[in-house]
Coordinates of C-alpha atoms and ligand atoms in Angstrom, one line a residue:
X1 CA 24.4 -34.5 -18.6
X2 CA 22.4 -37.4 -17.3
X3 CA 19.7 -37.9 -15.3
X4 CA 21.6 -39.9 -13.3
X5 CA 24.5 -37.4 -13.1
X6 CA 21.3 -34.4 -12.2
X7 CA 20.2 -36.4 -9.3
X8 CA 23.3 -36.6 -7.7
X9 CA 24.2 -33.2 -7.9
X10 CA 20.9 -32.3 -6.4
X11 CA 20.8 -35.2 -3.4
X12 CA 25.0 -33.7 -2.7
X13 CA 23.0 -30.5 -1.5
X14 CA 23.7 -30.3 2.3
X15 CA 21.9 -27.3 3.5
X16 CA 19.8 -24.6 1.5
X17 CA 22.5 -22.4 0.1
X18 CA 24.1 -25.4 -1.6
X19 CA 21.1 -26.1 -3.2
X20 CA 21.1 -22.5 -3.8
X21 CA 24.4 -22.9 -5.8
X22 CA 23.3 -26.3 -7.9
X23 CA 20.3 -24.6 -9.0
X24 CA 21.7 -21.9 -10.4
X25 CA 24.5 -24.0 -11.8
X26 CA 21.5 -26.4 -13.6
X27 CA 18.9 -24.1 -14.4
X28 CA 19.7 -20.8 -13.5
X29 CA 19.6 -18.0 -16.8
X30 CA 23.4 -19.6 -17.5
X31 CA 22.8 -23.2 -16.4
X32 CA 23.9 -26.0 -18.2
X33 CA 20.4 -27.5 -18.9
X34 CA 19.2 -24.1 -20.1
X35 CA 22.3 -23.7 -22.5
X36 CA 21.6 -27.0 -23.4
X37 CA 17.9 -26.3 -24.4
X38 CA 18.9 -23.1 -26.2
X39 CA 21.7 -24.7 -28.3
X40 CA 18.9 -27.0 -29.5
X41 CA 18.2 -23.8 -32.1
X42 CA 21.7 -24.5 -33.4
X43 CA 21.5 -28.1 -34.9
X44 CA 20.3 -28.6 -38.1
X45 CA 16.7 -29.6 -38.7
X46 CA 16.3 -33.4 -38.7
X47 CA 18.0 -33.1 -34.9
X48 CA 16.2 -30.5 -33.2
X49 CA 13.2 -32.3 -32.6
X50 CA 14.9 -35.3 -31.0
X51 CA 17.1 -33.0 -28.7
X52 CA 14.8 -30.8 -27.8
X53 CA 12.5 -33.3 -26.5
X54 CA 15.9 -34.5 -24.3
X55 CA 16.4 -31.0 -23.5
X56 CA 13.4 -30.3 -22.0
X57 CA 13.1 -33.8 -20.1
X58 CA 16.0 -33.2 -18.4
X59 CA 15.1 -30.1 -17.3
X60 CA 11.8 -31.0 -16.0
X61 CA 13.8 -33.7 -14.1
X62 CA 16.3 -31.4 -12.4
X63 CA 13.4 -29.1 -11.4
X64 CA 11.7 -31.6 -9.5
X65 CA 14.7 -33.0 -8.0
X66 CA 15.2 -29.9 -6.9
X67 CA 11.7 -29.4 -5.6
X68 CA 11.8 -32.6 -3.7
X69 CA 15.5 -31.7 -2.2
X70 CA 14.3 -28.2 -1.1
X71 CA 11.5 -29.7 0.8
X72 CA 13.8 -31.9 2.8
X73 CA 16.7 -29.8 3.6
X74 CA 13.6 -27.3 4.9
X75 CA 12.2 -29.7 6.7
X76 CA 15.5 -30.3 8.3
X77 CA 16.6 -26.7 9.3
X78 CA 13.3 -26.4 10.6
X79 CA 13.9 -29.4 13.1
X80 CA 17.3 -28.4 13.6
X81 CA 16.2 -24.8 14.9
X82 CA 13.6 -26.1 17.1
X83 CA 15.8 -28.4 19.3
X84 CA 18.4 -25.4 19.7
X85 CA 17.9 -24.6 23.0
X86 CA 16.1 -20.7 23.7
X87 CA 19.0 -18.7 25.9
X88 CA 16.5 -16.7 27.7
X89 CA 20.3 -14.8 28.8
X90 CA 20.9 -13.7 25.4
X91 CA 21.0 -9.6 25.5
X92 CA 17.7 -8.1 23.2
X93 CA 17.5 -6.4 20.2
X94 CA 17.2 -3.0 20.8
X95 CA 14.1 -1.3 18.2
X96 CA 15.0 1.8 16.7
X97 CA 11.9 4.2 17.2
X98 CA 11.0 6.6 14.9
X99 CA 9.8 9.7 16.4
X100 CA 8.0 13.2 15.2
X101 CA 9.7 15.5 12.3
X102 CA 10.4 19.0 13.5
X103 CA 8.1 20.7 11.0
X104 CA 5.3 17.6 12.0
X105 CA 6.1 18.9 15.8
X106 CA 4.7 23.3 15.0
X107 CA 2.4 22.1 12.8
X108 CA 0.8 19.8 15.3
X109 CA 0.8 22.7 17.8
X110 CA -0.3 25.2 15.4
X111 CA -3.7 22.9 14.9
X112 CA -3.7 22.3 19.0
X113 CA -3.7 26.1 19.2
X114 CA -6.6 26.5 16.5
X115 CA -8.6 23.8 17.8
X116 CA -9.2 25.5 21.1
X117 CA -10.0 28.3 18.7
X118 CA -12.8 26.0 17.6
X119 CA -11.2 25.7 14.2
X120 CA -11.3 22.2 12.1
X121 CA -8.9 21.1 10.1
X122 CA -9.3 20.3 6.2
X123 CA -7.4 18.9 3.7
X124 CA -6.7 19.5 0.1
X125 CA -5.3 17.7 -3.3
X126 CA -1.3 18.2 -3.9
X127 CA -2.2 18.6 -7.6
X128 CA -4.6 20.9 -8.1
X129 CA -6.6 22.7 -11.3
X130 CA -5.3 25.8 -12.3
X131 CA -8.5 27.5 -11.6
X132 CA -8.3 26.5 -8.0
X133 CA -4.8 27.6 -7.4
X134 CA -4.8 31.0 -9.2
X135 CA -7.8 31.9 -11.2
X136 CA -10.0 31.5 -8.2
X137 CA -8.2 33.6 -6.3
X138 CA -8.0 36.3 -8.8
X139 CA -4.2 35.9 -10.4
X140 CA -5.7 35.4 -14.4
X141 CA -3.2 33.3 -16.8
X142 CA -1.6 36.8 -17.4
X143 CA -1.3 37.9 -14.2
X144 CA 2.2 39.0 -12.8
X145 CA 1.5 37.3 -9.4
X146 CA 1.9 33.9 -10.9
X147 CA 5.8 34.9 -11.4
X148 CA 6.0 34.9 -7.3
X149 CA 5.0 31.2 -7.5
X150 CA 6.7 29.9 -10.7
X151 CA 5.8 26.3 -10.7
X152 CA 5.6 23.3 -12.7
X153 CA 2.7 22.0 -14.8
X154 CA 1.2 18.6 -15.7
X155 CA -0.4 17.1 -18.5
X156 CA -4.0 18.6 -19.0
X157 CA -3.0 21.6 -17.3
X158 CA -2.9 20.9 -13.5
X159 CA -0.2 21.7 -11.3
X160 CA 1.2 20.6 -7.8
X161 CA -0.1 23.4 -6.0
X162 CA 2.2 26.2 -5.4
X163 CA 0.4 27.6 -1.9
X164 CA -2.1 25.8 0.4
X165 CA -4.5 28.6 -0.9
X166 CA -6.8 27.2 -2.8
X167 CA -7.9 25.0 -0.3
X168 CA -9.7 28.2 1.0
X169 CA -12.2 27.8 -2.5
X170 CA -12.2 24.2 -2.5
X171 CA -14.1 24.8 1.3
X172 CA -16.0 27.7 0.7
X173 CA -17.3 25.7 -2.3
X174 CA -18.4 22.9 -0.3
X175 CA -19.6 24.7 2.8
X176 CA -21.3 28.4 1.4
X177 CA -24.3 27.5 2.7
X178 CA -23.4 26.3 5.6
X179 CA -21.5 29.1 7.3
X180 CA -19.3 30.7 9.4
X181 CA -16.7 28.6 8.1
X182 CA -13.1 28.6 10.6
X183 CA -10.8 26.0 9.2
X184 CA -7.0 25.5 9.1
X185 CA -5.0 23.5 6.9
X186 CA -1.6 22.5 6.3
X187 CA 0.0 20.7 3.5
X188 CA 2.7 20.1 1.3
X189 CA 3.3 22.7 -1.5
X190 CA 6.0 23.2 -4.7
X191 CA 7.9 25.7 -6.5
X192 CA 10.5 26.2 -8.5
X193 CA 12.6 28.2 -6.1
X194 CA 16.3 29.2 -6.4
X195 CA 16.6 27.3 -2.9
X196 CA 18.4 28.8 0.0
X197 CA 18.8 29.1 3.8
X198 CA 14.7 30.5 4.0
X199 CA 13.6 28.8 0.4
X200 CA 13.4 25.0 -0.5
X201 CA 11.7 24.0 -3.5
X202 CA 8.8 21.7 -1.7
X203 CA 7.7 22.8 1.4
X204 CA 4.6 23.2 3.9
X205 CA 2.1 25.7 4.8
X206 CA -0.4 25.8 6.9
X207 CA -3.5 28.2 5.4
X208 CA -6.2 29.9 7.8
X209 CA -9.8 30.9 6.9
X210 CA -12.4 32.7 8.5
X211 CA -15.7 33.5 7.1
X212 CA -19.1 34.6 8.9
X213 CA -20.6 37.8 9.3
X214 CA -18.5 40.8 10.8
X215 CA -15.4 39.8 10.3
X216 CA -12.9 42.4 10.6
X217 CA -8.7 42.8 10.4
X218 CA -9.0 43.0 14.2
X219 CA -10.2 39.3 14.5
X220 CA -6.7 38.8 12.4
X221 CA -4.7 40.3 14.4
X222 CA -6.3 38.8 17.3
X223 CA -6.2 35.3 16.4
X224 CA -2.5 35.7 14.2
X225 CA -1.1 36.8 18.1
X226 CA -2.8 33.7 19.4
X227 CA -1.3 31.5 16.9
X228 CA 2.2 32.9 17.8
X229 CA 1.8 32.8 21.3
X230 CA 0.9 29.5 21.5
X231 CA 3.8 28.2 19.5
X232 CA 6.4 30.6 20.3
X233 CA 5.6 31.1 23.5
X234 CA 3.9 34.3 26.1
X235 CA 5.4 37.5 25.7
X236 CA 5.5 37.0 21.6
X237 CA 4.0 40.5 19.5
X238 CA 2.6 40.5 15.6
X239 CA 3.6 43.5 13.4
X240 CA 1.3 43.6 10.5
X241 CA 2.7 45.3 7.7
X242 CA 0.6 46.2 4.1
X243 CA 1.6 43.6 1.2
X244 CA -0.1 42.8 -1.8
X245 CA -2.2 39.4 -2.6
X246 CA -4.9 39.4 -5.5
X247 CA -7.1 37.4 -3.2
X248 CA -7.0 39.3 0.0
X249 CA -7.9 43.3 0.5
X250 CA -6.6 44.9 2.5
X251 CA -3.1 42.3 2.4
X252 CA -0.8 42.5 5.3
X253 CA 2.7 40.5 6.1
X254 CA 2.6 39.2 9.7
X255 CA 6.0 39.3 11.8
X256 CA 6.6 38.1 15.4
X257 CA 8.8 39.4 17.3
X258 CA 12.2 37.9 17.6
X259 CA 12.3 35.0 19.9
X260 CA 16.2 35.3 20.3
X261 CA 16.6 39.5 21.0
X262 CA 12.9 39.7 22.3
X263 CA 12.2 42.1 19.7
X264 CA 15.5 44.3 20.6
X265 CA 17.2 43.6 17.6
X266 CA 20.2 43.3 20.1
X267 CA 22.0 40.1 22.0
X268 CA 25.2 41.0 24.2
X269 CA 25.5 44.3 22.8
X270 CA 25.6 43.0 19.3
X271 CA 23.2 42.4 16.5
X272 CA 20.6 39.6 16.9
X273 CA 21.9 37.4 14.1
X274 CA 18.8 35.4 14.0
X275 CA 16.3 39.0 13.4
X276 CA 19.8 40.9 11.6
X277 CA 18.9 43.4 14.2
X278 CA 15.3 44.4 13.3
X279 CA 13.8 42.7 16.3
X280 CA 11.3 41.0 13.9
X281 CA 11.0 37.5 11.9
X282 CA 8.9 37.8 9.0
X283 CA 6.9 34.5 9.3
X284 CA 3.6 34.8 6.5
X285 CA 1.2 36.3 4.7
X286 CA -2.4 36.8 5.3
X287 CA -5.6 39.6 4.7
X288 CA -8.9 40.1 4.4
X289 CA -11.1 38.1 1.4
X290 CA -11.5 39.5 -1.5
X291 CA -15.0 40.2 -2.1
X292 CA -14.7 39.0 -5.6
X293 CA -13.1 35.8 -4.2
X294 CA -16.3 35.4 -2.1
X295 CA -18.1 36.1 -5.1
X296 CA -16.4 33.7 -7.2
X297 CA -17.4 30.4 -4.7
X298 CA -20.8 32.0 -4.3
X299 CA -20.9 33.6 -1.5
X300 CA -22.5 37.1 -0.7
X301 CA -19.6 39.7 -0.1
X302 CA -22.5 42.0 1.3
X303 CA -23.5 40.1 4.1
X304 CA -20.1 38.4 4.9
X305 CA -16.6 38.7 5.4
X306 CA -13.5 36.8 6.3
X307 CA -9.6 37.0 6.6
X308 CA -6.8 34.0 5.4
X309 CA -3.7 33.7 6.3
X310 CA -0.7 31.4 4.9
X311 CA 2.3 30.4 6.6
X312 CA 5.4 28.6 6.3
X313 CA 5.9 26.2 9.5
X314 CA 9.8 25.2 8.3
X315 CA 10.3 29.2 9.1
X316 CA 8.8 29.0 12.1
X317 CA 10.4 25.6 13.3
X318 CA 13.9 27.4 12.5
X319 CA 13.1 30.3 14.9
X320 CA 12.1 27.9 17.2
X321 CA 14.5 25.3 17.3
X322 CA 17.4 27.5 16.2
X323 CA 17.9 26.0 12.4
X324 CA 20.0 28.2 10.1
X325 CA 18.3 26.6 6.7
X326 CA 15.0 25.2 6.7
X327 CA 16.7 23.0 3.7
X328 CA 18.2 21.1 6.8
X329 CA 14.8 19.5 7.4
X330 CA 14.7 17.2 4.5
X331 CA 17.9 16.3 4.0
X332 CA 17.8 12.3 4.9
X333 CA 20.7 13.5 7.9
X334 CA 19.6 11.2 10.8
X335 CA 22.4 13.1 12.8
X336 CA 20.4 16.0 12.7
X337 CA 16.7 14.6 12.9
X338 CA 17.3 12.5 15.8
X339 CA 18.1 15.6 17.9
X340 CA 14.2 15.9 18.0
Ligands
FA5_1 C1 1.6 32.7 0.1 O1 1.9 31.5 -0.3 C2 0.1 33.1 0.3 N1 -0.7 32.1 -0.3 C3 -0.1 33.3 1.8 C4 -1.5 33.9 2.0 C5 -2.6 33.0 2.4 C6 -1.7 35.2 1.9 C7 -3.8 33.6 2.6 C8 -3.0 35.8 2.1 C9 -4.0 34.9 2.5 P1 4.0 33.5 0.4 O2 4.5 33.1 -0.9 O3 4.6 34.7 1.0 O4 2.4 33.6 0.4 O5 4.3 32.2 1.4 C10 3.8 32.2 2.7 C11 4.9 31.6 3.6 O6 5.4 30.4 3.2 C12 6.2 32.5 3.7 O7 6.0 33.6 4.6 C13 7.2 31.5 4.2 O8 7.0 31.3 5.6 C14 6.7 30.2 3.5 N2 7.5 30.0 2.3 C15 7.4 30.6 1.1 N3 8.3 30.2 0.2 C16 9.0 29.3 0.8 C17 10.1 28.4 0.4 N4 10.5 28.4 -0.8 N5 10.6 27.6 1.4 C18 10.1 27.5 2.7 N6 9.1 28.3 3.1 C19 8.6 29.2 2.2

């Protein structure tokens, strides 16, 4: 090819996508003049100066033919599109808005309802040390607790954090000497979950902690109803029932009462589907600190006390909004989003 032959092939270019086209044709990955320049490899010895020297020359030509040619036909679209005339008439493009995620709706209520409460929210790491998500909170490596929250691991032993827990010592750590302490926090946490209807394998919590002096299971109860009402409406009851966490003593399971049967267990003379009949959702757990907990961020058991709680706001946007399977709420199903 000549230089000649280059420059006509550039200055044929009519409009920017025919430029498009030569370029790729001249010096695109499969272009002639970078064929050309890479068969230069191929001749014997004595040639390969010579040619490559042509090689490269005509490929420095084409690319500022093509510099030059891009420029102009720019120039020109540009002036084209400025003397179209605007039709002010022409219908508008409608915006799709984005709008709030179920679980993003409770949990923003949840925090309203603790706020009034005079609760502030905190936050916590997504991958957190070992000793933060279990050890602190008295579940040792042996401990048969960590099977309820099988989990992954990362290099250097730290782990996306399996509950919103250990936010509870990350604060106590920071703020023991300046107590009470009333925080909530919500947050994104993993397991490795056989998933179902009421299981996901990434999910959120929101976690609850209390700590000052006096603090007893009746401040729980009082301020778990208070949560419920406020997102599930007046008339809702809490049913603590005893469970088991290392970190809290006494450990209780918090249930509301079904917002579907009213607690009856019973809708037209059937079975409440939603409750299977017991009149109760089971929604989280929560307790009192363990005093070795408080111990463990420094923190004098003797003179204080405090309760956590830890729920799961995908369970409680179900009841709410009628969802069969909280998995629902991450599939990327606009059909189903948008009816928030
Ligand atoms: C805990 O995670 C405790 N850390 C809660 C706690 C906090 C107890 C403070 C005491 C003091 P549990 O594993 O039960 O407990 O989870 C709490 C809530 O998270 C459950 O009640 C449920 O609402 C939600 N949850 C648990 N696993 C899943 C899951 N796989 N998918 C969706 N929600 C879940």
């Amino acid at each position: 090819m000549t230089e000649e032959q280059i420059r006509l092939a550039v200055t044929g270019a009519k409009s920017l996508d025919q430029l498009e086209l030569v370029r790729v044709e001249l010096v695109g990955r499969k272009g002639s003049l970078t064929e050309q320049l890479r068969r230069v490899g191929d001749l014997p010895a004595a040639e390969r100066s010579s040619a490559g020297a042509e090689a490269n020359r005509l490929r420095l030509a084409a690319e500022a033919a093509l510099k030059l040619r891009f420029a102009e036909l720019r120039a020109a679209a540009t002036k084209s599109e400025l003397s179209t005339p605007l039709d002010l008439t022409a219908p508008g493009v409608t915006l799709a808005l984005g709008h709030r995620h179920p679980v993003s709706l409770v949990l923003d209520e949840l925090i309203e309802v603790f706020w009034q409460m005079g609760y502030q929210v905190a936050d916590g790491p997504e991958v957190e040390t070992e000793w933060h998500n279990f050890e602190a909170l008295n579940i040792p490596e042996t401990h048969p607790a960590r099977d309820m929250q099988d989990t992954f691991y990362l290099e250097g032993g730290n782990l996306p954090r399996t509950h919103t827990s250990g936010v509870q010592i990350r604060f106590m750590q920071a703020h023991k000497d300046d107590l009470p302490i009333r925080i909530v926090s919500p947050g994104k946490v993993y397991r490795n979950e056989d998933e179902d209807a009421r299981h996901s394998w990434s999910f959120y919590q929101i976690e609850g902690l209390v700590v000052d002096e006096g603090i007893s299971l009746a401040d729980l109860k009082g301020t778990l109803e208070a949560m419920m009402v406020g997102v599930l409406g007046e008339g809702t009851k809490v049913r603590l029932r005893p469970n088991y966490f290392p970190y809290t003593e006494p450990s209780v399971e918090m249930d509301a009462s079904c917002v579907i049967c009213s607690g009856t267990g019973v809708v037209d003379g059937a079975s409440c589907k939603l409750c299977s009949g017991t009149g109760w959702l089971e929604l989280g757990g929560a307790g009192m600190v363990h005093p070795q907990v408080l111990r463990n961020v420094g923190i004098d058991p003797v003179r204080y006390s405090g309760f956590a709680f830890g729920f799961g706001p995908e369970r409680i946007a179900a009841i709410k909004y009628n969802v069969g399977d909280v998995r629902e709420f991450w599939r990327p199903n606009f059909n189903f989003l948008d009816q928030f």
